[in-house]
């Protein structure tokens, strides 16, 4: 049985360090950008995140890509 993976949409996520809680643990906030072209490469998304980082109020700690796909049987 062959299965086909069809990518439906993609989301760019910036993980920002917003400070520490009362126990000294880091607190993070995620800012998401939806409706990213599925054809965009990881390098393009990282460059976009790097360009957006200085515009953020908090320090960017991580860049993530969240893809949604549909699996179908052939």
PDB file of N, CA and C in Angstrom, residues 9-39:
ATOM      1  N   UNK A   9      -0.788  23.248   4.199  1.00  0.00           N
ATOM      2  CA  UNK A   9      -0.417  24.608   4.587  1.00  0.00           C
ATOM      3  C   UNK A   9       0.774  24.554   5.542  1.00  0.00           C
ATOM      4  N   UNK A  10       1.314  25.730   5.790  1.00  0.00           N
ATOM      5  CA  UNK A  10       2.508  25.841   6.608  1.00  0.00           C
ATOM      6  C   UNK A  10       2.390  27.076   7.478  1.00  0.00           C
ATOM      7  N   UNK A  11       3.065  27.029   8.641  1.00  0.00           N
ATOM      8  CA  UNK A  11       3.030  28.149   9.576  1.00  0.00           C
ATOM      9  C   UNK A  11       4.444  28.396  10.080  1.00  0.00           C
ATOM     10  N   UNK A  12       4.844  29.663  10.120  1.00  0.00           N
ATOM     11  CA  UNK A  12       6.131  30.071  10.676  1.00  0.00           C
ATOM     12  C   UNK A  12       5.900  30.488  12.116  1.00  0.00           C
ATOM     13  N   UNK A  13       6.726  29.972  13.032  1.00  0.00           N
ATOM     14  CA  UNK A  13       6.571  30.298  14.446  1.00  0.00           C
ATOM     15  C   UNK A  13       7.881  30.831  15.014  1.00  0.00           C
ATOM     16  N   UNK A  14       7.789  31.970  15.686  1.00  0.00           N
ATOM     17  CA  UNK A  14       8.920  32.542  16.401  1.00  0.00           C
ATOM     18  C   UNK A  14       8.696  32.284  17.887  1.00  0.00           C
ATOM     19  N   UNK A  15       9.670  31.669  18.534  1.00  0.00           N
ATOM     20  CA  UNK A  15       9.593  31.432  19.977  1.00  0.00           C
ATOM     21  C   UNK A  15      10.416  32.522  20.642  1.00  0.00           C
ATOM     22  N   UNK A  16       9.747  33.330  21.473  1.00  0.00           N
ATOM     23  CA  UNK A  16      10.371  34.496  22.091  1.00  0.00           C
ATOM     24  C   UNK A  16      10.510  34.295  23.599  1.00  0.00           C
ATOM     25  N   UNK A  17      11.658  34.666  24.141  1.00  0.00           N
ATOM     26  CA  UNK A  17      11.882  34.604  25.585  1.00  0.00           C
ATOM     27  C   UNK A  17      11.327  35.882  26.201  1.00  0.00           C
ATOM     28  N   UNK A  18      10.325  35.730  27.065  1.00  0.00           N
ATOM     29  CA  UNK A  18       9.668  36.913  27.637  1.00  0.00           C
ATOM     30  C   UNK A  18      10.108  37.202  29.063  1.00  0.00           C
ATOM     31  N   UNK A  19      10.892  36.318  29.669  1.00  0.00           N
ATOM     32  CA  UNK A  19      11.372  36.564  31.027  1.00  0.00           C
ATOM     33  C   UNK A  19      11.426  35.286  31.828  1.00  0.00           C
ATOM     34  N   UNK A  20      11.367  35.444  33.147  1.00  0.00           N
ATOM     35  CA  UNK A  20      11.423  34.307  34.051  1.00  0.00           C
ATOM     36  C   UNK A  20      10.237  34.344  35.003  1.00  0.00           C
ATOM     37  N   UNK A  21       9.817  33.142  35.420  1.00  0.00           N
ATOM     38  CA  UNK A  21       8.754  33.083  36.420  1.00  0.00           C
ATOM     39  C   UNK A  21       9.360  33.209  37.817  1.00  0.00           C
ATOM     40  N   UNK A  22       8.519  33.094  38.836  1.00  0.00           N
ATOM     41  CA  UNK A  22       8.987  33.288  40.206  1.00  0.00           C
ATOM     42  C   UNK A  22       9.980  32.217  40.660  1.00  0.00           C
ATOM     43  N   UNK A  23      10.025  31.066  39.941  1.00  0.00           N
ATOM     44  CA  UNK A  23      10.965  30.000  40.274  1.00  0.00           C
ATOM     45  C   UNK A  23      12.265  30.095  39.469  1.00  0.00           C
ATOM     46  N   UNK A  24      12.374  31.102  38.618  1.00  0.00           N
ATOM     47  CA  UNK A  24      13.576  31.276  37.819  1.00  0.00           C
ATOM     48  C   UNK A  24      13.570  30.524  36.500  1.00  0.00           C
ATOM     49  N   UNK A  25      12.449  29.888  36.153  1.00  0.00           N
ATOM     50  CA  UNK A  25      12.332  29.184  34.873  1.00  0.00           C
ATOM     51  C   UNK A  25      11.997  30.177  33.769  1.00  0.00           C
ATOM     52  N   UNK A  26      12.576  29.950  32.594  1.00  0.00           N
ATOM     53  CA  UNK A  26      12.303  30.827  31.461  1.00  0.00           C
ATOM     54  C   UNK A  26      10.849  30.691  31.018  1.00  0.00           C
ATOM     55  N   UNK A  27      10.260  31.804  30.613  1.00  0.00           N
ATOM     56  CA  UNK A  27       8.903  31.834  30.083  1.00  0.00           C
ATOM     57  C   UNK A  27       9.004  32.227  28.613  1.00  0.00           C
ATOM     58  N   UNK A  28       8.318  31.467  27.760  1.00  0.00           N
ATOM     59  CA  UNK A  28       8.378  31.700  26.322  1.00  0.00           C
ATOM     60  C   UNK A  28       7.002  32.043  25.781  1.00  0.00           C
ATOM     61  N   UNK A  29       7.000  32.795  24.697  1.00  0.00           N
ATOM     62  CA  UNK A  29       5.779  33.143  23.983  1.00  0.00           C
ATOM     63  C   UNK A  29       6.016  32.770  22.521  1.00  0.00           C
ATOM     64  N   UNK A  30       5.006  32.228  21.882  1.00  0.00           N
ATOM     65  CA  UNK A  30       5.118  31.851  20.468  1.00  0.00           C
ATOM     66  C   UNK A  30       4.286  32.800  19.632  1.00  0.00           C
ATOM     67  N   UNK A  31       4.916  33.367  18.613  1.00  0.00           N
ATOM     68  CA  UNK A  31       4.212  34.218  17.667  1.00  0.00           C
ATOM     69  C   UNK A  31       4.140  33.456  16.345  1.00  0.00           C
ATOM     70  N   UNK A  32       2.933  33.271  15.827  1.00  0.00           N
ATOM     71  CA  UNK A  32       2.725  32.462  14.622  1.00  0.00           C
ATOM     72  C   UNK A  32       2.313  33.327  13.442  1.00  0.00           C
ATOM     73  N   UNK A  33       2.824  32.963  12.294  1.00  0.00           N
ATOM     74  CA  UNK A  33       2.460  33.596  11.031  1.00  0.00           C
ATOM     75  C   UNK A  33       1.865  32.499  10.157  1.00  0.00           C
ATOM     76  N   UNK A  34       0.563  32.596   9.905  1.00  0.00           N
ATOM     77  CA  UNK A  34      -0.167  31.570   9.162  1.00  0.00           C
ATOM     78  C   UNK A  34      -0.150  31.850   7.669  1.00  0.00           C
ATOM     79  N   UNK A  35      -0.647  30.877   6.918  1.00  0.00           N
ATOM     80  CA  UNK A  35      -0.801  30.980   5.464  1.00  0.00           C
ATOM     81  C   UNK A  35       0.527  31.191   4.744  1.00  0.00           C
ATOM     82  N   UNK A  36       1.570  30.527   5.231  1.00  0.00           N
ATOM     83  CA  UNK A  36       2.865  30.569   4.570  1.00  0.00           C
ATOM     84  C   UNK A  36       2.794  29.650   3.353  1.00  0.00           C
ATOM     85  N   UNK A  37       3.382  30.055   2.251  1.00  0.00           N
ATOM     86  CA  UNK A  37       3.382  29.216   1.057  1.00  0.00           C
ATOM     87  C   UNK A  37       4.077  27.895   1.351  1.00  0.00           C
ATOM     88  N   UNK A  38       3.446  26.803   0.960  1.00  0.00           N
ATOM     89  CA  UNK A  38       4.029  25.496   1.228  1.00  0.00           C
ATOM     90  C   UNK A  38       5.308  25.287   0.426  1.00  0.00           C
ATOM     91  N   UNK A  39       5.479  26.044  -0.652  1.00  0.00           N
ATOM     92  CA  UNK A  39       6.679  25.925  -1.484  1.00  0.00           C
ATOM     93  C   UNK A  39       7.883  26.643  -0.876  1.00  0.00           C
TER      94      UNK A  39
END
